[in-house]
Short mmCIF file of C-alpha atoms and ligand atoms in Angstrom, two decimals:
data_model
loop_
_atom_site.label_atom_id
_atom_site.label_comp_id
_atom_site.label_asym_id
_atom_site.label_seq_id
_atom_site.Cartn_x
_atom_site.Cartn_y
_atom_site.Cartn_z
CA MET A 242 99.57 80.79 129.94
CA GLY A 243 98.35 79.63 126.56
CA LEU A 244 95.46 77.81 125.00
CA LYS A 245 95.85 74.54 126.86
CA GLU A 246 95.75 76.15 130.28
CA ILE A 247 92.82 78.37 129.31
CA ARG A 248 90.90 75.32 128.07
CA GLU A 249 91.51 73.58 131.39
CA ARG A 250 90.41 76.60 133.40
CA LEU A 251 87.35 77.00 131.19
CA ALA A 252 86.39 73.35 131.69
CA ALA A 253 86.84 73.69 135.45
CA ALA A 254 84.67 76.81 135.48
CA GLU A 255 81.96 74.98 133.52
CA THR A 256 81.96 72.13 136.01
CA LYS A 257 81.94 74.47 139.00
CA ALA A 258 78.99 76.39 137.57
CA GLY A 259 77.09 73.18 136.80
CA ARG A 260 77.28 73.87 133.10
CA ALA A 261 77.56 71.08 130.53
CA PRO A 262 81.14 70.32 129.42
CA GLY A 263 81.90 72.10 126.17
CA SER A 264 78.89 74.39 126.44
CA VAL A 265 80.91 77.60 126.70
CA ILE A 266 82.40 78.79 123.41
CA LEU A 267 85.99 80.00 123.62
CA ILE A 268 86.67 82.84 121.20
CA ALA A 269 90.44 83.29 120.79
CA VAL A 270 90.90 87.04 120.31
CA SER A 271 93.73 87.36 117.79
CA LYS A 272 93.68 91.12 117.17
CA VAL A 273 97.13 92.67 116.73
CA GLN A 274 98.88 89.36 117.43
CA PRO A 275 101.84 88.34 115.27
CA ILE A 276 100.74 85.88 112.61
CA GLU A 277 103.01 83.13 113.99
CA ARG A 278 101.08 83.11 117.25
CA VAL A 279 97.77 82.87 115.40
CA GLU A 280 99.09 80.03 113.24
CA ALA A 281 100.32 78.19 116.33
CA VAL A 282 96.81 78.26 117.79
CA LEU A 283 95.31 77.18 114.45
CA GLU A 284 97.77 74.27 114.37
CA THR A 285 96.33 72.96 117.65
CA GLY A 286 92.99 72.64 115.88
CA HIS A 287 91.28 75.64 117.44
CA ARG A 288 88.99 77.32 114.91
CA ILE A 289 87.00 80.05 116.69
CA PHE A 290 88.61 83.49 116.61
CA GLY A 291 87.68 87.07 117.41
CA GLU A 292 88.85 90.31 115.85
CA ASN A 293 87.90 93.82 116.82
CA ARG A 294 88.53 95.63 113.54
CA VAL A 295 87.00 94.80 110.17
CA GLN A 296 89.97 96.15 108.23
CA GLU A 297 92.55 94.18 110.16
CA ALA A 298 90.51 90.98 109.94
CA ALA A 299 89.97 91.41 106.19
CA GLY A 300 93.73 91.78 105.76
CA LYS A 301 94.74 88.58 107.46
CA TRP A 302 91.89 86.06 107.67
CA PRO A 303 90.94 85.21 104.07
CA ALA A 304 94.41 83.69 103.45
CA LEU A 305 94.40 81.88 106.80
CA MET A 306 90.91 80.53 106.12
CA GLU A 307 92.13 78.96 102.89
CA ARG A 308 94.90 77.17 104.72
CA TYR A 309 92.83 76.20 107.76
CA PRO A 310 89.30 75.17 106.76
CA GLY A 311 86.48 75.56 109.24
CA VAL A 312 87.46 78.86 110.82
CA GLU A 313 84.61 80.70 112.53
CA LEU A 314 85.28 84.42 112.84
CA HIS A 315 83.61 86.74 115.35
CA LEU A 316 83.64 90.54 115.14
CA ILE A 317 83.86 91.79 118.73
CA GLY A 318 84.73 95.46 118.12
CA PRO A 319 82.85 98.50 116.84
CA LEU A 320 81.29 98.30 113.39
CA GLN A 321 81.02 101.44 111.25
CA SER A 322 77.95 101.51 109.05
CA ASN A 323 80.05 101.83 105.87
CA LYS A 324 81.84 98.55 106.67
CA THR A 325 78.67 96.56 107.25
CA ARG A 326 78.69 94.77 103.90
CA GLN A 327 82.29 93.68 104.32
CA ALA A 328 81.54 92.52 107.86
CA VAL A 329 78.51 90.48 106.80
CA ASP A 330 80.65 88.76 104.15
CA LEU A 331 83.58 87.99 106.44
CA PHE A 332 82.21 87.25 109.89
CA ASP A 333 80.13 84.39 111.26
CA ALA A 334 79.02 86.46 114.24
CA ILE A 335 78.92 90.15 115.14
CA HIS A 336 78.95 91.04 118.85
CA SER A 337 78.74 94.82 118.55
CA VAL A 338 75.26 95.66 117.24
CA ASP A 339 74.36 98.86 119.09
CA ARG A 340 72.32 101.27 116.98
CA ILE A 341 69.31 101.21 114.74
CA LYS A 342 71.09 102.52 111.65
CA LEU A 343 73.52 99.62 111.88
CA ALA A 344 70.66 97.17 112.40
CA HIS A 345 69.00 98.43 109.20
CA ARG A 346 72.23 98.11 107.22
CA LEU A 347 72.74 94.58 108.53
CA ALA A 348 69.20 93.66 107.57
CA ASP A 349 69.71 95.05 104.04
CA HIS A 350 72.98 93.22 103.43
CA ALA A 351 71.73 90.02 105.00
CA GLN A 352 68.78 90.09 102.64
CA GLU A 353 71.00 90.63 99.59
CA ARG A 354 73.22 87.82 100.72
CA GLY A 355 70.50 85.45 101.87
CA ALA A 356 72.31 84.87 105.15
CA CYS A 357 73.18 86.87 108.24
CA PRO A 358 75.89 86.38 110.85
CA ASP A 359 74.70 85.56 114.36
CA LEU A 360 74.16 88.86 116.13
CA PHE A 361 74.80 89.99 119.68
CA ILE A 362 73.60 93.35 120.94
CA GLN A 363 76.24 95.24 122.88
CA VAL A 364 74.99 96.74 126.13
CA ASN A 365 76.90 99.54 127.84
CA THR A 366 76.26 98.14 131.31
CA GLY A 367 78.47 100.72 133.01
CA GLU A 368 76.75 103.58 131.15
CA GLU A 369 80.18 104.94 130.23
CA PRO A 370 79.98 107.93 127.87
CA GLN A 371 82.98 106.86 125.77
CA LYS A 372 81.86 103.27 125.38
CA ALA A 373 79.75 101.69 122.64
CA GLY A 374 76.56 99.81 123.37
CA VAL A 375 72.94 100.55 124.07
CA LEU A 376 72.10 101.71 127.58
CA PRO A 377 70.55 99.08 129.86
CA GLY A 378 67.30 101.05 129.95
CA GLU A 379 67.10 101.03 126.14
CA ALA A 380 68.03 97.41 125.62
CA ASP A 381 64.54 95.86 125.61
CA ALA A 382 63.27 98.28 122.97
CA PHE A 383 66.38 97.80 120.84
CA VAL A 384 66.07 94.00 120.97
CA ALA A 385 62.48 94.36 119.81
CA GLU A 386 63.48 96.67 116.95
CA CYS A 387 66.12 94.20 115.76
CA ARG A 388 63.64 91.35 115.92
CA ALA A 389 61.15 93.39 113.93
CA LEU A 390 63.81 93.57 111.20
CA ASP A 391 64.04 89.75 111.27
CA LEU A 392 67.64 89.90 112.43
CA PRO A 393 69.04 86.75 114.07
CA VAL A 394 69.67 88.15 117.55
CA ARG A 395 71.39 85.39 119.52
CA GLY A 396 72.26 87.28 122.65
CA LEU A 397 73.90 90.22 124.40
CA MET A 398 77.48 91.33 124.86
CA CYS A 399 79.17 93.62 127.37
CA ILE A 400 82.58 95.01 128.26
CA PRO A 401 82.51 96.03 131.95
CA PRO A 402 84.28 99.23 133.03
CA VAL A 403 87.99 98.56 133.61
CA ASP A 404 87.98 100.05 137.10
CA GLU A 405 85.02 98.14 138.56
CA PRO A 406 84.43 94.55 139.62
CA PRO A 407 82.92 92.86 136.55
CA THR A 408 80.41 90.55 138.21
CA PRO A 409 77.57 93.07 138.72
CA HIS A 410 77.85 93.87 135.01
CA PHE A 411 77.72 90.21 134.04
CA ALA A 412 74.70 89.72 136.28
CA LEU A 413 72.94 92.74 134.78
CA LEU A 414 73.59 91.49 131.24
CA ALA A 415 72.24 88.03 132.15
CA GLN A 416 69.13 89.63 133.63
CA ILE A 417 68.44 91.73 130.51
CA ALA A 418 68.96 88.67 128.30
CA ALA A 419 66.64 86.50 130.37
CA ARG A 420 63.77 88.97 130.32
CA ASN A 421 64.12 89.23 126.54
CA GLY A 422 64.25 85.48 125.99
CA LEU A 423 67.84 85.59 124.74
CA THR A 424 70.18 82.69 125.51
CA GLY A 425 73.53 83.98 124.26
CA LEU A 426 75.81 85.88 126.64
CA SER A 427 79.10 87.17 125.25
CA MET A 428 81.01 88.23 128.35
CA GLY A 429 84.30 87.56 130.07
CA MET A 430 87.87 88.23 128.90
CA SER A 431 91.34 87.09 130.01
CA ASP A 432 91.04 88.45 133.54
CA ASP A 433 87.47 87.50 134.33
CA PHE A 434 86.18 84.71 132.08
CA GLU A 435 85.70 82.32 134.99
CA GLU A 436 83.47 84.80 136.81
CA ALA A 437 81.55 85.34 133.58
CA ILE A 438 80.98 81.60 133.18
CA ALA A 439 79.69 81.43 136.76
CA LEU A 440 77.10 84.04 135.76
CA GLY A 441 76.04 82.31 132.56
CA ALA A 442 78.45 83.34 129.80
CA THR A 443 77.97 81.27 126.63
CA HIS A 444 80.82 82.97 124.73
CA VAL A 445 84.04 84.14 126.39
CA ARG A 446 86.45 86.37 124.48
CA VAL A 447 90.00 85.62 125.57
CA GLY A 448 93.00 87.27 123.93
CA SER A 449 96.19 87.93 125.88
CA ALA A 450 95.82 84.91 128.19
CA ILE A 451 95.98 82.68 125.10
CA PHE A 452 98.37 84.53 122.81
CA GLY A 453 100.47 86.59 125.20
CA ALA A 454 100.48 90.34 125.69
CA ARG A 455 99.61 92.47 122.69
CA ALA A 456 102.26 94.84 121.36
CA TYR A 457 100.19 97.93 122.18
CA GLY A 458 98.65 99.27 125.40
C1 PLP B 506 90.63 92.69 123.03
C2 PLP B 506 89.29 92.28 123.43
C3 PLP B 506 89.07 91.12 124.20
C4 PLP B 506 90.20 90.25 124.72
O1 PLP B 506 90.89 90.92 125.71
P1 PLP B 506 91.99 90.17 126.62
O2 PLP B 506 92.03 90.95 127.86
O3 PLP B 506 93.25 90.18 125.84
O4 PLP B 506 91.48 88.79 126.84
C5 PLP B 506 87.77 90.77 124.50
N1 PLP B 506 86.73 91.51 124.08
C6 PLP B 506 86.88 92.62 123.34
C7 PLP B 506 85.68 93.37 122.92
C8 PLP B 506 88.15 93.04 122.99
O5 PLP B 506 88.30 94.16 122.25
#
């Protein structure tokens, strides 16, 4: 596959869904990928990337950002409270806000810094015990709590259960966003980004279909 094909499929999905061309943001998920593959995608001019670990991102992106100006970095994986400051400094968007303690830390660091990354609240749409995210029934209250802290909540994010069709989860996320007046929907990965776009995704997070398989399971 690769970036070019994914761009074409994304554009086709936008058209099919009646969405404006270029309205869906493609986050190239570069976690664990060899640096040569990341550089190859940067060389094409792509600048929006996703990482799921703060530590890994902090190790590789500052140097790449010096060489390739204009990079926009999204944190799409879990954020430990003790890494919040580092995350606020490094990332332009955080897609994994899922508990009040983290929201408070983000608000504190954003205030110190005078700026806050765009935030997405992760919703555990499948109500899976091992998975991060607020439960669907708690989402409205959590959105309100984040807004009360003046946090820039742009939207919601979900990772559907691996063993279920994703579309009901995308539809549920869109419904929760709509009733909370949120326009951002971070949903859809390599195997299902077209379905996510059909259901309103504004940000798709595509890794292996762009870069190739990751070296771990
Ligand atoms: C790894 C990851 C992705 C990308 O997964 P692919 O299947 O490689 O496209 C998307 N979202 C999150 C949260 C991830 O951790």
